[in-house]
Amino acid sequence: MTDVVLPQRLRSRDQVAVVAPSGRVDAARLQFGVELLTSWGLDVQVMPAVLAGYERLPYLAADDKARAADLRNAWLDPSIAAVFCARGGYGVQRMLEYLDFDELAAVPKWFVGFSDITALHEPLNARGLVTLHAPVAAAVEQLSVDVGRERLRALLFEPSSVTDLLAPVGARTVVGGVADGLLRGGNVALLATSVGTPFYAPPAGVVVLEDVDEAGYRIDRMLTQLLRAGWFDQVTGVVVGDFSGTQDPVDVVLERLEPLGVPMVVGAAVGHEALNLAVPLGLPVRLDATAATLTPDGLGGS
C-alpha cells in the first residue's frame, strides 16, 4: 500500500500559486478569490497562463502545454506552499500527458480544487498525496458562504480542528454500519472518463461522489461504467454529495449503489451547491453511516 503523505499546514506569509488547468477564467471572479487568500495572510502568485486565453478553443484558459507548464512550475517551485485551481470546467484531461505525476507527488504541497479537477486529484491520490476537494479560487458563491470558507481555511491552517467532515450540515443514513479506508472520489463524470486511460486509479476505501448538470440517465450510465470497470470492487463506504443543476438524480445513485451493501450516507454538502465543504482526498477516514459522521485520521499537521 502506498504511504499517505500529508502536506505541511499553511502559515501566514506562505506563498501560494493559482493555476488554471481547465476552463477559461473570469478575471473579476478570480480577483475575489485572490483577495480572500491574501486576507488569510498568504502571498498569492497568479501563474502566467491563468488569464492568457486560447483563441482557437476559447473554452480553455490557455493551450494545453501552457496550462500544464504553469501547474508544473508552480508545484516544483520550493517557495510555493500550495497550489489552488482557479476554476474547474472542461480541459484538465487534455493536459494530463504533459505532467509527470511521480515528479509532482514527490514534492508534497496542498492542491485545491474540485469538479473537473478530479482528473488531477485521482493520480495524485493514487501516489499517496493528500489533496483538498474544495472550492476553487474563482468560486465566488461558494467562498462567500461562511461555513464553507471556514472549512477550507481550517483544513489548510488548522487541520487538527476538523473532526467531522460532514459537520455541521450532516447527512442521512442509507445503509448503516462503519467503514474505514482512504477517502477518494470526486466528480462522477471525470472518474468514469478515466476508465481505460493511464490515469485510472480505482479506490480502496471510502468514496465521496458528486456531479452537476447531469440528467439521471447519464449518471446511471457513468455509475454503470464504473461498476463494470471494477472501480467499486474495493470500496468500503460511500458518501453521496450534491448532484445538482438538473432533475435530482440521487435516486438513481442509490438504485445503482445500494446493492453494494456497504455503509452509505446521502446529502453531504460536497459539490456544486453554494455550501461546498472541503474534504481531504487520500486521507484515512472512518465513515460511521449509522451516526452519519466522517472522521479524518491523521490531520494533525505540523
CSV table of C-alpha atoms in Angstrom, one decimal:
chain,number,residue,atom,x,y,z
A,1,MET,CA,0.0,0.0,0.0
A,2,THR,CA,1.3,3.5,-0.9
A,3,ASP,CA,2.2,5.6,2.1
A,4,VAL,CA,-0.1,8.5,2.9
A,5,VAL,CA,1.7,11.9,2.5
A,6,LEU,CA,0.0,14.9,4.2
A,7,PRO,CA,1.4,18.3,3.2
A,8,GLN,CA,2.6,20.8,5.8
A,9,ARG,CA,-0.1,23.1,7.1
A,10,LEU,CA,-0.1,26.6,5.8
A,11,ARG,CA,1.2,29.6,7.8
A,12,SER,CA,0.8,33.3,7.4
A,13,ARG,CA,3.2,34.7,4.8
A,14,ASP,CA,3.4,31.5,2.9
A,15,GLN,CA,3.5,31.9,-0.8
A,16,VAL,CA,0.8,30.1,-2.9
A,17,ALA,CA,0.1,29.9,-6.6
A,18,VAL,CA,-3.1,29.9,-8.6
A,19,VAL,CA,-3.2,27.8,-11.8
A,20,ALA,CA,-5.9,27.2,-14.4
A,21,PRO,CA,-5.8,23.6,-15.6
A,22,SER,CA,-9.0,23.7,-17.4
A,23,GLY,CA,-11.7,26.3,-18.3
A,24,ARG,CA,-11.4,30.0,-19.2
A,25,VAL,CA,-11.2,32.2,-16.1
A,26,ASP,CA,-13.1,35.3,-15.4
A,27,ALA,CA,-10.7,37.9,-14.0
A,28,ALA,CA,-13.2,39.6,-11.7
A,29,ARG,CA,-14.2,36.3,-10.1
A,30,LEU,CA,-10.6,35.3,-9.7
A,31,GLN,CA,-9.7,38.6,-8.0
A,32,PHE,CA,-12.3,37.8,-5.3
A,33,GLY,CA,-10.5,34.6,-4.5
A,34,VAL,CA,-7.1,36.2,-4.6
A,35,GLU,CA,-8.2,38.9,-2.2
A,36,LEU,CA,-9.6,36.2,0.1
A,37,LEU,CA,-6.4,34.2,0.2
A,38,THR,CA,-4.5,37.4,0.7
A,39,SER,CA,-6.7,38.2,3.7
A,40,TRP,CA,-5.6,34.9,5.2
A,41,GLY,CA,-2.0,36.2,5.2
A,42,LEU,CA,-0.9,34.4,2.0
A,43,ASP,CA,1.2,35.8,-0.7
A,44,VAL,CA,-0.7,34.9,-3.9
A,45,GLN,CA,1.0,34.4,-7.3
A,46,VAL,CA,-1.2,34.0,-10.3
A,47,MET,CA,0.6,32.0,-12.9
A,48,PRO,CA,1.0,33.4,-16.4
A,49,ALA,CA,-1.4,31.1,-18.3
A,50,VAL,CA,-4.4,31.7,-16.0
A,51,LEU,CA,-5.8,34.7,-17.9
A,52,ALA,CA,-3.9,34.1,-21.2
A,53,GLY,CA,-6.9,32.8,-23.1
A,54,TYR,CA,-6.8,30.5,-26.2
A,55,GLU,CA,-8.2,32.0,-29.3
A,56,ARG,CA,-8.5,28.6,-31.2
A,57,LEU,CA,-10.5,27.0,-28.3
A,58,PRO,CA,-12.0,29.8,-26.2
A,59,TYR,CA,-13.5,27.5,-23.6
A,60,LEU,CA,-9.9,26.7,-22.4
A,61,ALA,CA,-7.9,29.0,-20.1
A,62,ALA,CA,-4.8,28.6,-22.4
A,63,ASP,CA,-3.3,26.0,-24.6
A,64,ASP,CA,-2.7,22.6,-23.1
A,65,LYS,CA,1.1,22.8,-22.8
A,66,ALA,CA,0.9,26.3,-21.2
A,67,ARG,CA,-1.6,25.2,-18.6
A,68,ALA,CA,0.4,22.1,-17.8
A,69,ALA,CA,3.6,24.2,-17.6
A,70,ASP,CA,2.0,26.6,-15.1
A,71,LEU,CA,1.0,23.7,-12.9
A,72,ARG,CA,4.4,22.0,-13.0
A,73,ASN,CA,6.3,25.3,-12.5
A,74,ALA,CA,4.2,26.3,-9.5
A,75,TRP,CA,4.4,22.8,-8.0
A,76,LEU,CA,8.2,22.4,-8.3
A,77,ASP,CA,8.9,25.9,-7.1
A,78,PRO,CA,10.2,25.4,-3.5
A,79,SER,CA,8.9,28.8,-2.4
A,80,ILE,CA,5.3,27.8,-3.2
A,81,ALA,CA,3.5,26.1,-0.3
A,82,ALA,CA,0.1,25.3,-2.0
A,83,VAL,CA,-1.4,25.3,-5.5
A,84,PHE,CA,-5.0,26.5,-5.9
A,85,CYS,CA,-7.0,25.9,-9.1
A,86,ALA,CA,-8.8,29.0,-10.4
A,87,ARG,CA,-11.8,27.0,-11.7
A,88,GLY,CA,-13.0,23.7,-13.0
A,89,GLY,CA,-14.7,23.2,-16.3
A,90,TYR,CA,-13.6,21.1,-19.2
A,91,GLY,CA,-10.0,20.8,-20.2
A,92,VAL,CA,-8.0,19.1,-17.5
A,93,GLN,CA,-7.8,15.8,-19.3
A,94,ARG,CA,-6.2,17.3,-22.4
A,95,MET,CA,-3.1,18.2,-20.4
A,96,LEU,CA,-2.5,15.1,-18.3
A,97,GLU,CA,0.0,13.6,-20.7
A,98,TYR,CA,2.2,16.7,-20.2
A,99,LEU,CA,2.6,16.1,-16.4
A,100,ASP,CA,4.8,13.6,-14.6
A,101,PHE,CA,2.7,12.7,-11.5
A,102,ASP,CA,5.5,10.8,-9.8
A,103,GLU,CA,7.5,14.0,-10.0
A,104,LEU,CA,4.7,16.1,-8.6
A,105,ALA,CA,3.8,13.7,-5.8
A,106,ALA,CA,7.4,13.6,-4.6
A,107,VAL,CA,7.0,17.3,-3.7
A,108,PRO,CA,4.2,17.3,-1.1
A,109,LYS,CA,2.1,20.5,-1.0
A,110,TRP,CA,-1.6,21.3,-0.8
A,111,PHE,CA,-3.5,21.1,-4.0
A,112,VAL,CA,-7.0,22.6,-4.0
A,113,GLY,CA,-9.9,22.3,-6.4
A,114,PHE,CA,-13.0,20.2,-7.4
A,115,SER,CA,-15.3,19.2,-10.2
A,116,ASP,CA,-13.2,18.6,-13.4
A,117,ILE,CA,-10.1,18.9,-11.1
A,118,THR,CA,-10.9,15.4,-10.1
A,119,ALA,CA,-8.8,14.3,-13.1
A,120,LEU,CA,-5.8,15.7,-11.2
A,121,HIS,CA,-6.8,14.5,-7.7
A,122,GLU,CA,-7.1,10.9,-8.9
A,123,PRO,CA,-3.5,10.3,-10.0
A,124,LEU,CA,-2.1,12.3,-7.1
A,125,ASN,CA,-4.1,10.4,-4.5
A,126,ALA,CA,-3.1,7.1,-6.1
A,127,ARG,CA,0.5,8.1,-5.3
A,128,GLY,CA,-0.3,8.7,-1.7
A,129,LEU,CA,-0.6,12.5,-1.7
A,130,VAL,CA,-3.5,14.0,0.3
A,131,THR,CA,-5.3,16.8,-1.7
A,132,LEU,CA,-8.3,19.0,-1.0
A,133,HIS,CA,-11.6,18.6,-2.8
A,134,ALA,CA,-12.7,22.2,-2.2
A,135,PRO,CA,-13.9,25.4,-3.7
A,136,VAL,CA,-11.7,26.9,-6.4
A,137,ALA,CA,-10.2,30.4,-6.2
A,138,ALA,CA,-12.9,31.9,-8.6
A,139,ALA,CA,-15.9,30.2,-6.9
A,140,VAL,CA,-17.3,33.5,-5.6
A,141,GLU,CA,-20.6,32.0,-4.5
A,142,GLN,CA,-19.0,29.1,-2.5
A,143,LEU,CA,-16.3,31.3,-1.0
A,144,SER,CA,-19.0,33.7,0.1
A,145,VAL,CA,-20.6,31.1,2.4
A,146,ASP,CA,-19.0,31.4,5.9
A,147,VAL,CA,-19.2,27.7,6.8
A,148,GLY,CA,-17.6,26.5,3.6
A,149,ARG,CA,-15.0,29.2,3.6
A,150,GLU,CA,-14.0,28.5,7.2
A,151,ARG,CA,-13.8,24.7,6.5
A,152,LEU,CA,-11.3,25.4,3.7
A,153,ARG,CA,-9.2,27.7,5.8
A,154,ALA,CA,-9.2,25.3,8.8
A,155,LEU,CA,-8.0,22.3,6.7
A,156,LEU,CA,-5.2,24.4,5.3
A,157,PHE,CA,-4.1,26.2,8.5
A,158,GLU,CA,-5.5,24.3,11.5
A,159,PRO,CA,-6.3,20.8,10.1
A,160,SER,CA,-6.5,19.1,13.6
A,161,SER,CA,-9.5,21.3,14.3
A,162,VAL,CA,-11.6,19.4,11.8
A,163,THR,CA,-13.1,16.4,13.5
A,164,ASP,CA,-16.2,15.5,11.4
A,165,LEU,CA,-16.0,16.1,7.6
A,166,LEU,CA,-19.8,16.0,7.3
A,167,ALA,CA,-20.5,18.6,10.0
A,168,PRO,CA,-22.2,21.0,10.5
A,169,VAL,CA,-24.7,20.0,7.8
A,170,GLY,CA,-24.6,16.3,8.4
A,171,ALA,CA,-26.1,13.6,6.1
A,172,ARG,CA,-28.8,10.9,6.0
A,173,THR,CA,-28.2,7.2,6.6
A,174,VAL,CA,-28.9,5.0,3.7
A,175,VAL,CA,-27.1,1.8,4.7
A,176,GLY,CA,-25.9,1.7,8.3
A,177,GLY,CA,-22.5,0.5,9.6
A,178,VAL,CA,-18.9,1.6,9.8
A,179,ALA,CA,-16.3,1.7,7.0
A,180,ASP,CA,-12.6,2.6,7.1
A,181,GLY,CA,-10.2,3.4,4.4
A,182,LEU,CA,-8.7,6.2,2.4
A,183,LEU,CA,-11.1,8.8,1.2
A,184,ARG,CA,-11.2,9.1,-2.6
A,185,GLY,CA,-13.6,10.1,-5.4
A,186,GLY,CA,-14.9,13.4,-6.7
A,187,ASN,CA,-16.8,14.2,-9.8
A,188,VAL,CA,-18.5,11.1,-11.3
A,189,ALA,CA,-18.2,12.2,-14.9
A,190,LEU,CA,-14.4,12.6,-14.6
A,191,LEU,CA,-14.0,9.4,-12.7
A,192,ALA,CA,-15.9,7.5,-15.4
A,193,THR,CA,-13.9,9.2,-18.1
A,194,SER,CA,-10.6,8.0,-16.7
A,195,VAL,CA,-11.6,4.3,-17.2
A,196,GLY,CA,-9.2,2.7,-19.7
A,197,THR,CA,-6.6,5.5,-19.5
A,198,PRO,CA,-3.2,5.5,-17.8
A,199,PHE,CA,-4.7,7.7,-15.1
A,200,TYR,CA,-7.4,5.2,-14.0
A,201,ALA,CA,-6.9,4.5,-10.3
A,202,PRO,CA,-9.6,2.5,-8.5
A,203,PRO,CA,-10.0,3.4,-4.8
A,204,ALA,CA,-9.7,1.1,-1.8
A,205,GLY,CA,-11.7,2.6,1.0
A,206,VAL,CA,-14.5,5.3,1.4
A,207,VAL,CA,-15.6,7.3,-1.6
A,208,VAL,CA,-17.3,10.7,-2.0
A,209,LEU,CA,-19.3,11.3,-5.2
A,210,GLU,CA,-20.8,14.5,-6.7
A,211,ASP,CA,-21.8,15.9,-10.1
A,212,VAL,CA,-23.6,18.8,-11.7
A,213,ASP,CA,-25.8,19.3,-14.8
A,214,GLU,CA,-26.2,15.6,-15.5
A,215,ALA,CA,-29.6,14.0,-16.1
A,216,GLY,CA,-30.4,10.9,-14.2
A,217,TYR,CA,-29.9,8.5,-17.1
A,218,ARG,CA,-26.4,10.0,-17.7
A,219,ILE,CA,-25.5,9.4,-14.0
A,220,ASP,CA,-26.8,5.9,-14.4
A,221,ARG,CA,-24.6,5.3,-17.4
A,222,MET,CA,-21.5,6.7,-15.6
A,223,LEU,CA,-22.0,4.6,-12.5
A,224,THR,CA,-22.7,1.5,-14.6
A,225,GLN,CA,-19.4,2.1,-16.4
A,226,LEU,CA,-17.6,2.4,-13.1
A,227,LEU,CA,-19.3,-0.7,-11.7
A,228,ARG,CA,-18.4,-2.7,-14.8
A,229,ALA,CA,-14.8,-1.5,-14.7
A,230,GLY,CA,-14.3,-2.7,-11.1
A,231,TRP,CA,-14.0,0.8,-9.7
A,232,PHE,CA,-16.2,-0.1,-6.7
A,233,ASP,CA,-14.7,-3.5,-6.1
A,234,GLN,CA,-12.7,-2.4,-3.0
A,235,VAL,CA,-15.0,0.4,-1.9
A,236,THR,CA,-15.8,0.1,1.8
A,237,GLY,CA,-18.3,3.0,2.2
A,238,VAL,CA,-20.0,5.7,0.1
A,239,VAL,CA,-20.7,9.4,0.8
A,240,VAL,CA,-23.2,10.8,-1.7
A,241,GLY,CA,-22.7,14.6,-2.1
A,242,ASP,CA,-24.6,17.0,-4.2
A,243,PHE,CA,-25.9,16.1,-7.6
A,244,SER,CA,-27.2,19.5,-8.7
A,245,GLY,CA,-28.2,21.6,-11.7
A,246,THR,CA,-30.9,19.4,-13.1
A,247,GLN,CA,-33.7,17.0,-12.0
A,248,ASP,CA,-32.3,15.4,-8.9
A,249,PRO,CA,-30.6,12.1,-9.9
A,250,VAL,CA,-29.9,11.0,-6.3
A,251,ASP,CA,-32.5,8.2,-6.5
A,252,VAL,CA,-30.5,6.9,-9.5
A,253,VAL,CA,-27.3,6.9,-7.5
A,254,LEU,CA,-29.0,5.0,-4.7
A,255,GLU,CA,-30.6,2.5,-7.0
A,256,ARG,CA,-27.2,1.7,-8.6
A,257,LEU,CA,-25.1,1.7,-5.4
A,258,GLU,CA,-27.3,0.4,-2.6
A,259,PRO,CA,-26.8,-3.2,-3.8
A,260,LEU,CA,-23.1,-2.9,-2.9
A,261,GLY,CA,-24.3,-3.3,0.7
A,262,VAL,CA,-21.6,-1.0,2.1
A,263,PRO,CA,-22.2,1.7,4.6
A,264,MET,CA,-23.7,4.7,2.8
A,265,VAL,CA,-24.9,8.2,3.5
A,266,VAL,CA,-26.6,10.8,1.3
A,267,GLY,CA,-26.9,14.6,1.5
A,268,ALA,CA,-23.3,15.5,2.2
A,269,ALA,CA,-22.6,19.2,1.4
A,270,VAL,CA,-19.9,18.4,-1.1
A,271,GLY,CA,-20.2,19.5,-4.7
A,272,HIS,CA,-21.5,22.4,-6.7
A,273,GLU,CA,-24.0,23.9,-4.3
A,274,ALA,CA,-23.2,27.2,-2.5
A,275,LEU,CA,-22.1,25.3,0.5
A,276,ASN,CA,-19.2,23.1,-0.6
A,277,LEU,CA,-17.4,21.6,2.4
A,278,ALA,CA,-13.8,20.9,1.7
A,279,VAL,CA,-12.7,17.3,2.3
A,280,PRO,CA,-9.2,15.8,2.2
A,281,LEU,CA,-8.9,13.2,-0.5
A,282,GLY,CA,-6.4,10.4,0.0
A,283,LEU,CA,-6.6,10.6,3.8
A,284,PRO,CA,-7.6,7.7,6.1
A,285,VAL,CA,-11.2,8.2,7.4
A,286,ARG,CA,-13.9,6.4,9.2
A,287,LEU,CA,-17.4,6.6,7.9
A,288,ASP,CA,-20.0,5.8,10.6
A,289,ALA,CA,-23.0,5.7,8.4
A,290,THR,CA,-25.4,4.9,11.3
A,291,ALA,CA,-24.3,8.1,13.1
A,292,ALA,CA,-23.7,10.0,9.8
A,293,THR,CA,-20.2,11.1,10.7
A,294,LEU,CA,-17.0,11.1,8.6
A,295,THR,CA,-13.9,11.2,10.9
A,296,PRO,CA,-10.5,12.1,9.5
A,297,ASP,CA,-7.4,10.3,10.8
A,298,GLY,CA,-4.0,11.9,10.7
A,299,LEU,CA,-4.9,15.6,10.2
A,300,GLY,CA,-2.6,16.7,13.0
A,301,GLY,CA,-0.4,18.8,10.7
A,302,SER,CA,3.0,20.2,11.6
